[in-house]
Amino acid sequence: MTIQFYGIPNCDTVKKARTWLEGQGFDYTFHDYKKEGANAARLGEWADVVGWEALLNRRGTTFRKLPDAAREGIDRDKAIALMVAQPSIIKRPVVEHGDQVLVGFDPAAWAAALD
């Protein structure tokens, strides 16, 4: 079963996760948000599995630089629209493996989920 890996290549966490996957011998397909963008339908599917709150990176620079009006009153639909418009605010990496969605890099959780 192929692993679908979503992220931004120059992100340190993405680099660590890719190195880990390769070190474990996992094959994966990489989706670069900067080149390929983010798909609203796919974000919606992930939000159904992990919750939109887990996908939205409120701690990053891109989110903090948004106007106050964009950062206030966020709900699922607004969060997805923001992530489509600004893929840098999607918490990284996101991995799809079968019906699982993993958000962020945790080697122990990944080992258990991808085994």
Short mmCIF file of N, CA, C and O in Angstrom, two decimals:
data_model
loop_
_atom_site.label_atom_id
_atom_site.label_comp_id
_atom_site.label_asym_id
_atom_site.label_seq_id
_atom_site.Cartn_x
_atom_site.Cartn_y
_atom_site.Cartn_z
N MET A 1 0.85 -1.18 0.00
CA MET A 1 0.00 0.00 0.00
C MET A 1 0.89 1.24 0.00
O MET A 1 1.79 1.37 0.82
N THR A 2 0.64 2.12 -0.94
CA THR A 2 1.47 3.31 -1.09
C THR A 2 1.16 4.34 -0.01
O THR A 2 0.01 4.54 0.36
N ILE A 3 2.19 4.98 0.43
CA ILE A 3 2.07 6.09 1.39
C ILE A 3 2.04 7.38 0.58
O ILE A 3 2.89 7.60 -0.28
N GLN A 4 1.04 8.20 0.85
CA GLN A 4 0.95 9.53 0.24
C GLN A 4 1.45 10.53 1.27
O GLN A 4 0.90 10.61 2.37
N PHE A 5 2.47 11.28 0.93
CA PHE A 5 3.14 12.19 1.86
C PHE A 5 2.95 13.61 1.35
O PHE A 5 3.28 13.92 0.21
N TYR A 6 2.40 14.49 2.19
CA TYR A 6 2.10 15.87 1.81
C TYR A 6 2.92 16.82 2.67
O TYR A 6 2.98 16.68 3.89
N GLY A 7 3.54 17.81 2.01
CA GLY A 7 4.31 18.77 2.77
C GLY A 7 4.99 19.79 1.87
O GLY A 7 4.64 19.96 0.70
N ILE A 8 5.97 20.44 2.46
CA ILE A 8 6.78 21.45 1.78
C ILE A 8 8.23 21.00 1.92
O ILE A 8 8.69 20.76 3.05
N PRO A 9 8.95 20.85 0.82
CA PRO A 9 10.27 20.23 0.87
C PRO A 9 11.29 20.89 1.79
O PRO A 9 12.12 20.20 2.37
N ASN A 10 11.24 22.21 1.95
CA ASN A 10 12.25 22.87 2.78
C ASN A 10 11.89 22.92 4.26
O ASN A 10 12.64 23.46 5.06
N CYS A 11 10.76 22.35 4.65
CA CYS A 11 10.35 22.31 6.06
C CYS A 11 11.22 21.28 6.80
O CYS A 11 11.36 20.14 6.37
N ASP A 12 11.81 21.68 7.93
CA ASP A 12 12.69 20.79 8.68
C ASP A 12 11.97 19.52 9.14
O ASP A 12 12.55 18.44 9.10
N THR A 13 10.73 19.65 9.59
CA THR A 13 9.99 18.47 10.04
C THR A 13 9.72 17.53 8.87
O THR A 13 9.81 16.30 9.02
N VAL A 14 9.40 18.08 7.72
CA VAL A 14 9.18 17.26 6.52
C VAL A 14 10.48 16.53 6.16
O VAL A 14 10.47 15.34 5.84
N LYS A 15 11.60 17.23 6.22
CA LYS A 15 12.89 16.61 5.92
C LYS A 15 13.17 15.44 6.87
O LYS A 15 13.59 14.37 6.44
N LYS A 16 12.92 15.65 8.16
CA LYS A 16 13.14 14.58 9.15
C LYS A 16 12.23 13.39 8.87
O LYS A 16 12.66 12.23 8.95
N ALA A 17 10.98 13.67 8.57
CA ALA A 17 10.02 12.60 8.31
C ALA A 17 10.38 11.82 7.05
O ALA A 17 10.30 10.58 7.03
N ARG A 18 10.81 12.50 6.02
CA ARG A 18 11.21 11.81 4.78
C ARG A 18 12.44 10.95 5.01
O ARG A 18 12.51 9.82 4.53
N THR A 19 13.38 11.48 5.76
CA THR A 19 14.58 10.70 6.08
C THR A 19 14.21 9.46 6.87
O THR A 19 14.73 8.37 6.62
N TRP A 20 13.29 9.62 7.83
CA TRP A 20 12.84 8.49 8.63
C TRP A 20 12.16 7.44 7.75
O TRP A 20 12.45 6.24 7.86
N LEU A 21 11.22 7.86 6.89
CA LEU A 21 10.53 6.92 6.00
C LEU A 21 11.53 6.16 5.13
O LEU A 21 11.44 4.93 5.00
N GLU A 22 12.48 6.87 4.56
CA GLU A 22 13.47 6.23 3.70
C GLU A 22 14.33 5.27 4.50
O GLU A 22 14.65 4.17 4.05
N GLY A 23 14.72 5.66 5.72
CA GLY A 23 15.51 4.80 6.59
C GLY A 23 14.79 3.53 7.00
O GLY A 23 15.42 2.49 7.24
N GLN A 24 13.47 3.61 7.07
CA GLN A 24 12.65 2.44 7.42
C GLN A 24 12.31 1.60 6.19
O GLN A 24 11.67 0.56 6.31
N GLY A 25 12.68 2.07 5.02
CA GLY A 25 12.43 1.34 3.79
C GLY A 25 11.03 1.51 3.22
O GLY A 25 10.60 0.71 2.38
N PHE A 26 10.33 2.55 3.62
CA PHE A 26 8.99 2.81 3.10
C PHE A 26 9.06 3.58 1.79
O PHE A 26 9.82 4.54 1.67
N ASP A 27 8.26 3.15 0.83
CA ASP A 27 8.09 3.90 -0.41
C ASP A 27 6.94 4.88 -0.22
O ASP A 27 5.96 4.56 0.46
N TYR A 28 7.05 6.05 -0.81
CA TYR A 28 5.99 7.04 -0.68
C TYR A 28 5.97 7.93 -1.91
O TYR A 28 6.94 8.02 -2.64
N THR A 29 4.84 8.57 -2.10
CA THR A 29 4.67 9.57 -3.13
C THR A 29 4.58 10.92 -2.43
O THR A 29 3.81 11.07 -1.49
N PHE A 30 5.37 11.88 -2.90
CA PHE A 30 5.43 13.19 -2.24
C PHE A 30 4.59 14.21 -3.01
O PHE A 30 4.72 14.36 -4.22
N HIS A 31 3.73 14.91 -2.28
CA HIS A 31 2.92 16.00 -2.83
C HIS A 31 3.45 17.30 -2.23
O HIS A 31 3.37 17.51 -1.02
N ASP A 32 3.99 18.15 -3.09
CA ASP A 32 4.57 19.43 -2.67
C ASP A 32 3.49 20.51 -2.73
O ASP A 32 3.04 20.89 -3.82
N TYR A 33 3.07 20.99 -1.56
CA TYR A 33 2.04 22.02 -1.51
C TYR A 33 2.43 23.28 -2.28
O TYR A 33 1.58 23.95 -2.85
N LYS A 34 3.69 23.61 -2.29
CA LYS A 34 4.13 24.85 -2.96
C LYS A 34 3.95 24.75 -4.47
O LYS A 34 3.62 25.73 -5.12
N LYS A 35 4.18 23.56 -5.03
CA LYS A 35 4.05 23.38 -6.47
C LYS A 35 2.68 22.90 -6.89
O LYS A 35 2.19 23.28 -7.94
N GLU A 36 2.06 22.04 -6.07
CA GLU A 36 0.81 21.39 -6.46
C GLU A 36 -0.42 21.92 -5.74
O GLU A 36 -1.54 21.55 -6.08
N GLY A 37 -0.22 22.76 -4.74
CA GLY A 37 -1.34 23.33 -4.00
C GLY A 37 -2.00 22.33 -3.07
O GLY A 37 -1.55 21.20 -2.90
N ALA A 38 -3.07 22.79 -2.44
CA ALA A 38 -3.84 21.97 -1.51
C ALA A 38 -5.26 21.86 -2.03
O ALA A 38 -5.84 22.83 -2.52
N ASN A 39 -5.82 20.68 -1.93
CA ASN A 39 -7.14 20.39 -2.45
C ASN A 39 -8.18 20.48 -1.34
O ASN A 39 -8.05 19.80 -0.31
N ALA A 40 -9.21 21.29 -1.53
CA ALA A 40 -10.23 21.50 -0.49
C ALA A 40 -10.96 20.20 -0.15
O ALA A 40 -11.22 19.94 1.04
N ALA A 41 -11.27 19.39 -1.13
CA ALA A 41 -11.97 18.13 -0.86
C ALA A 41 -11.12 17.20 -0.01
O ALA A 41 -11.61 16.58 0.95
N ARG A 42 -9.84 17.11 -0.34
CA ARG A 42 -8.94 16.25 0.43
C ARG A 42 -8.80 16.79 1.85
O ARG A 42 -8.82 16.04 2.82
N LEU A 43 -8.65 18.09 2.00
CA LEU A 43 -8.57 18.69 3.34
C LEU A 43 -9.84 18.37 4.13
O LEU A 43 -9.77 18.08 5.34
N GLY A 44 -10.98 18.42 3.48
CA GLY A 44 -12.24 18.07 4.13
C GLY A 44 -12.26 16.63 4.60
O GLY A 44 -12.72 16.32 5.70
N GLU A 45 -11.74 15.73 3.76
CA GLU A 45 -11.66 14.31 4.14
C GLU A 45 -10.76 14.14 5.36
O GLU A 45 -11.09 13.41 6.29
N TRP A 46 -9.61 14.80 5.34
CA TRP A 46 -8.70 14.71 6.48
C TRP A 46 -9.35 15.28 7.74
O TRP A 46 -9.22 14.72 8.82
N ALA A 47 -10.03 16.40 7.58
CA ALA A 47 -10.71 17.02 8.72
C ALA A 47 -11.74 16.07 9.32
O ALA A 47 -11.93 16.04 10.54
N ASP A 48 -12.40 15.28 8.47
CA ASP A 48 -13.36 14.30 8.96
C ASP A 48 -12.68 13.23 9.82
O ASP A 48 -13.27 12.71 10.76
N VAL A 49 -11.43 12.92 9.51
CA VAL A 49 -10.70 11.87 10.23
C VAL A 49 -10.02 12.42 11.48
O VAL A 49 -10.14 11.84 12.56
N VAL A 50 -9.28 13.53 11.34
CA VAL A 50 -8.46 14.03 12.46
C VAL A 50 -8.97 15.32 13.08
O VAL A 50 -8.45 15.76 14.11
N GLY A 51 -9.95 15.97 12.44
CA GLY A 51 -10.42 17.27 12.91
C GLY A 51 -9.64 18.39 12.25
O GLY A 51 -8.43 18.29 12.08
N TRP A 52 -10.35 19.44 11.86
CA TRP A 52 -9.68 20.56 11.18
C TRP A 52 -8.67 21.25 12.09
O TRP A 52 -7.67 21.78 11.62
N GLU A 53 -8.91 21.20 13.40
CA GLU A 53 -8.01 21.85 14.35
C GLU A 53 -6.62 21.24 14.30
O GLU A 53 -5.61 21.93 14.49
N ALA A 54 -6.54 19.92 14.06
CA ALA A 54 -5.25 19.24 13.98
C ALA A 54 -4.48 19.61 12.71
O ALA A 54 -3.25 19.56 12.69
N LEU A 55 -5.19 20.00 11.68
CA LEU A 55 -4.57 20.34 10.41
C LEU A 55 -4.08 21.78 10.34
O LEU A 55 -3.14 22.08 9.61
N LEU A 56 -4.71 22.66 11.08
CA LEU A 56 -4.39 24.09 10.99
C LEU A 56 -3.24 24.43 11.93
O LEU A 56 -3.34 24.28 13.14
N ASN A 57 -2.14 24.88 11.34
CA ASN A 57 -0.96 25.24 12.12
C ASN A 57 -1.05 26.71 12.54
O ASN A 57 -0.66 27.60 11.79
N ARG A 58 -1.56 26.93 13.72
CA ARG A 58 -1.72 28.30 14.23
C ARG A 58 -0.41 28.88 14.78
O ARG A 58 -0.35 30.07 15.05
N ARG A 59 0.61 28.04 14.93
CA ARG A 59 1.86 28.49 15.54
C ARG A 59 2.86 29.03 14.53
O ARG A 59 3.84 29.66 14.90
N GLY A 60 2.63 28.76 13.24
CA GLY A 60 3.59 29.15 12.23
C GLY A 60 3.52 30.63 11.86
O GLY A 60 2.54 31.32 12.13
N THR A 61 4.57 31.08 11.22
CA THR A 61 4.68 32.47 10.80
C THR A 61 3.58 32.88 9.84
O THR A 61 3.02 33.97 9.95
N THR A 62 3.25 32.00 8.90
CA THR A 62 2.24 32.35 7.89
C THR A 62 0.90 32.65 8.55
O THR A 62 0.25 33.64 8.22
N PHE A 63 0.50 31.83 9.51
CA PHE A 63 -0.77 32.06 10.20
C PHE A 63 -0.71 33.35 11.01
O PHE A 63 -1.64 34.16 10.98
N ARG A 64 0.38 33.56 11.72
CA ARG A 64 0.49 34.77 12.56
C ARG A 64 0.50 36.04 11.74
O ARG A 64 0.13 37.10 12.24
N LYS A 65 0.93 35.97 10.48
CA LYS A 65 0.96 37.15 9.62
C LYS A 65 -0.38 37.45 8.95
O LYS A 65 -0.54 38.49 8.33
N LEU A 66 -1.35 36.54 9.08
CA LEU A 66 -2.67 36.79 8.51
C LEU A 66 -3.32 37.98 9.21
O LEU A 66 -3.08 38.21 10.40
N PRO A 67 -4.17 38.72 8.51
CA PRO A 67 -4.90 39.81 9.16
C PRO A 67 -5.76 39.26 10.30
O PRO A 67 -6.20 38.10 10.26
N ASP A 68 -6.00 40.09 11.30
CA ASP A 68 -6.82 39.66 12.45
C ASP A 68 -8.15 39.08 12.01
O ASP A 68 -8.61 38.08 12.57
N ALA A 69 -8.78 39.69 11.03
CA ALA A 69 -10.09 39.22 10.57
C ALA A 69 -10.03 37.79 10.05
O ALA A 69 -10.97 37.02 10.22
N ALA A 70 -8.91 37.42 9.43
CA ALA A 70 -8.76 36.06 8.90
C ALA A 70 -8.53 35.05 10.02
O ALA A 70 -8.90 33.89 9.91
N ARG A 71 -7.91 35.51 11.11
CA ARG A 71 -7.60 34.60 12.23
C ARG A 71 -8.73 34.46 13.23
O ARG A 71 -8.68 33.59 14.09
N GLU A 72 -9.74 35.29 13.13
CA GLU A 72 -10.84 35.27 14.10
C GLU A 72 -12.03 34.47 13.56
O GLU A 72 -12.27 34.44 12.36
N GLY A 73 -12.75 33.84 14.47
CA GLY A 73 -13.97 33.14 14.11
C GLY A 73 -13.76 31.97 13.17
O GLY A 73 -14.59 31.69 12.31
N ILE A 74 -12.64 31.28 13.33
CA ILE A 74 -12.35 30.17 12.42
C ILE A 74 -13.21 28.96 12.78
O ILE A 74 -13.26 28.55 13.93
N ASP A 75 -13.86 28.44 11.75
CA ASP A 75 -14.58 27.18 11.87
C ASP A 75 -14.03 26.26 10.78
O ASP A 75 -13.06 26.60 10.09
N ARG A 76 -14.63 25.10 10.62
CA ARG A 76 -14.13 24.11 9.67
C ARG A 76 -14.02 24.68 8.26
O ARG A 76 -12.98 24.57 7.60
N ASP A 77 -15.08 25.30 7.76
CA ASP A 77 -15.08 25.81 6.39
C ASP A 77 -14.05 26.92 6.19
O ASP A 77 -13.35 26.95 5.17
N LYS A 78 -13.98 27.82 7.15
CA LYS A 78 -13.01 28.92 7.03
C LYS A 78 -11.58 28.38 7.11
O LYS A 78 -10.71 28.83 6.37
N ALA A 79 -11.35 27.40 7.98
CA ALA A 79 -10.02 26.81 8.11
C ALA A 79 -9.60 26.15 6.79
O ALA A 79 -8.47 26.34 6.33
N ILE A 80 -10.51 25.40 6.18
CA ILE A 80 -10.18 24.74 4.92
C ILE A 80 -9.90 25.77 3.83
O ILE A 80 -8.94 25.65 3.08
N ALA A 81 -10.71 26.82 3.76
CA ALA A 81 -10.47 27.89 2.77
C ALA A 81 -9.11 28.55 2.99
O ALA A 81 -8.38 28.82 2.02
N LEU A 82 -8.75 28.79 4.25
CA LEU A 82 -7.44 29.38 4.55
C LEU A 82 -6.31 28.45 4.14
O LEU A 82 -5.30 28.88 3.58
N MET A 83 -6.47 27.15 4.39
CA MET A 83 -5.42 26.18 4.05
C MET A 83 -5.26 26.04 2.54
O MET A 83 -4.15 25.85 2.05
N VAL A 84 -6.35 26.14 1.79
CA VAL A 84 -6.27 26.09 0.33
C VAL A 84 -5.54 27.34 -0.18
O VAL A 84 -4.67 27.26 -1.04
N ALA A 85 -5.89 28.48 0.37
CA ALA A 85 -5.29 29.75 -0.06
C ALA A 85 -3.83 29.87 0.38
O ALA A 85 -3.01 30.46 -0.34
N GLN A 86 -3.51 29.33 1.54
CA GLN A 86 -2.18 29.44 2.12
C GLN A 86 -1.73 28.05 2.61
O GLN A 86 -1.77 27.77 3.81
N PRO A 87 -1.28 27.16 1.72
CA PRO A 87 -0.92 25.81 2.15
C PRO A 87 0.16 25.75 3.23
O PRO A 87 0.28 24.75 3.93
N SER A 88 0.90 26.82 3.40
CA SER A 88 1.93 26.85 4.44
C SER A 88 1.34 26.77 5.84
O SER A 88 2.06 26.49 6.80
N ILE A 89 0.03 27.01 5.99
CA ILE A 89 -0.56 26.93 7.32
C ILE A 89 -1.15 25.55 7.62
O ILE A 89 -1.76 25.35 8.67
N ILE A 90 -0.90 24.59 6.73
CA ILE A 90 -1.28 23.21 7.02
C ILE A 90 -0.16 22.60 7.86
O ILE A 90 1.01 22.69 7.49
N LYS A 91 -0.53 22.01 8.98
CA LYS A 91 0.48 21.36 9.81
C LYS A 91 1.15 20.27 8.98
O LYS A 91 0.49 19.54 8.26
N ARG A 92 2.45 20.18 9.12
CA ARG A 92 3.22 19.26 8.29
C ARG A 92 4.00 18.27 9.12
O ARG A 92 4.42 18.59 10.21
N PRO A 93 4.25 17.14 8.47
CA PRO A 93 3.65 16.62 7.24
C PRO A 93 2.29 15.98 7.51
O PRO A 93 1.91 15.76 8.65
N VAL A 94 1.60 15.68 6.43
CA VAL A 94 0.38 14.88 6.49
C VAL A 94 0.66 13.63 5.66
O VAL A 94 1.19 13.72 4.55
N VAL A 95 0.32 12.47 6.23
CA VAL A 95 0.53 11.20 5.54
C VAL A 95 -0.79 10.45 5.47
O VAL A 95 -1.50 10.35 6.47
N GLU A 96 -1.09 9.96 4.29
CA GLU A 96 -2.24 9.06 4.09
C GLU A 96 -1.69 7.66 3.88
O GLU A 96 -0.79 7.45 3.05
N HIS A 97 -2.24 6.71 4.62
CA HIS A 97 -1.86 5.31 4.46
C HIS A 97 -3.11 4.49 4.68
O HIS A 97 -3.59 4.39 5.82
N GLY A 98 -3.68 3.99 3.59
CA GLY A 98 -4.97 3.32 3.70
C GLY A 98 -6.01 4.31 4.17
O GLY A 98 -6.14 5.40 3.63
N ASP A 99 -6.72 3.96 5.24
CA ASP A 99 -7.74 4.88 5.78
C ASP A 99 -7.21 5.73 6.93
O ASP A 99 -7.96 6.43 7.59
N GLN A 100 -5.90 5.69 7.15
CA GLN A 100 -5.28 6.47 8.22
C GLN A 100 -4.77 7.81 7.70
O GLN A 100 -4.30 7.90 6.58
N VAL A 101 -4.85 8.80 8.56
CA VAL A 101 -4.27 10.11 8.28
C VAL A 101 -3.40 10.47 9.48
O VAL A 101 -3.89 10.52 10.61
N LEU A 102 -2.12 10.70 9.23
CA LEU A 102 -1.18 11.09 10.28
C LEU A 102 -0.80 12.54 10.05
O LEU A 102 -0.43 12.91 8.94
N VAL A 103 -0.86 13.35 11.10
CA VAL A 103 -0.55 14.78 10.99
C VAL A 103 0.60 15.07 11.94
O VAL A 103 0.53 14.76 13.13
N GLY A 104 1.64 15.70 11.42
CA GLY A 104 2.83 15.95 12.23
C GLY A 104 3.70 14.71 12.24
O GLY A 104 3.26 13.62 11.82
N PHE A 105 4.94 14.85 12.68
CA PHE A 105 5.86 13.71 12.66
C PHE A 105 6.14 13.24 14.07
O PHE A 105 6.68 13.96 14.90
N ASP A 106 5.75 12.00 14.33
CA ASP A 106 6.02 11.31 15.60
C ASP A 106 6.50 9.92 15.22
O ASP A 106 5.70 9.06 14.85
N PRO A 107 7.83 9.66 15.29
CA PRO A 107 8.36 8.39 14.82
C PRO A 107 7.69 7.16 15.46
O PRO A 107 7.41 6.19 14.75
N ALA A 108 7.40 7.20 16.74
CA ALA A 108 6.78 6.05 17.39
C ALA A 108 5.36 5.81 16.85
O ALA A 108 4.98 4.68 16.54
N ALA A 109 4.58 6.87 16.72
CA ALA A 109 3.22 6.75 16.19
C ALA A 109 3.25 6.30 14.74
O ALA A 109 2.45 5.46 14.32
N TRP A 110 4.19 6.83 13.97
CA TRP A 110 4.31 6.43 12.57
C TRP A 110 4.69 4.96 12.46
O TRP A 110 4.15 4.24 11.62
N ALA A 111 5.64 4.51 13.28
CA ALA A 111 6.06 3.11 13.23
C ALA A 111 4.88 2.19 13.51
O ALA A 111 4.69 1.19 12.83
N ALA A 112 4.07 2.54 14.49
CA ALA A 112 2.90 1.72 14.83
C ALA A 112 1.86 1.76 13.71
O ALA A 112 1.26 0.73 13.38
N ALA A 113 1.64 2.92 13.12
CA ALA A 113 0.58 3.06 12.11
C ALA A 113 0.97 2.50 10.75
O ALA A 113 0.13 2.00 10.01
N LEU A 114 2.24 2.59 10.41
CA LEU A 114 2.67 2.22 9.08
C LEU A 114 3.17 0.79 8.99
O LEU A 114 3.47 0.29 7.91
N ASP A 115 3.29 0.13 10.11
CA ASP A 115 3.80 -1.24 10.15
C ASP A 115 2.84 -2.24 9.56
O ASP A 115 1.67 -2.15 9.61
#
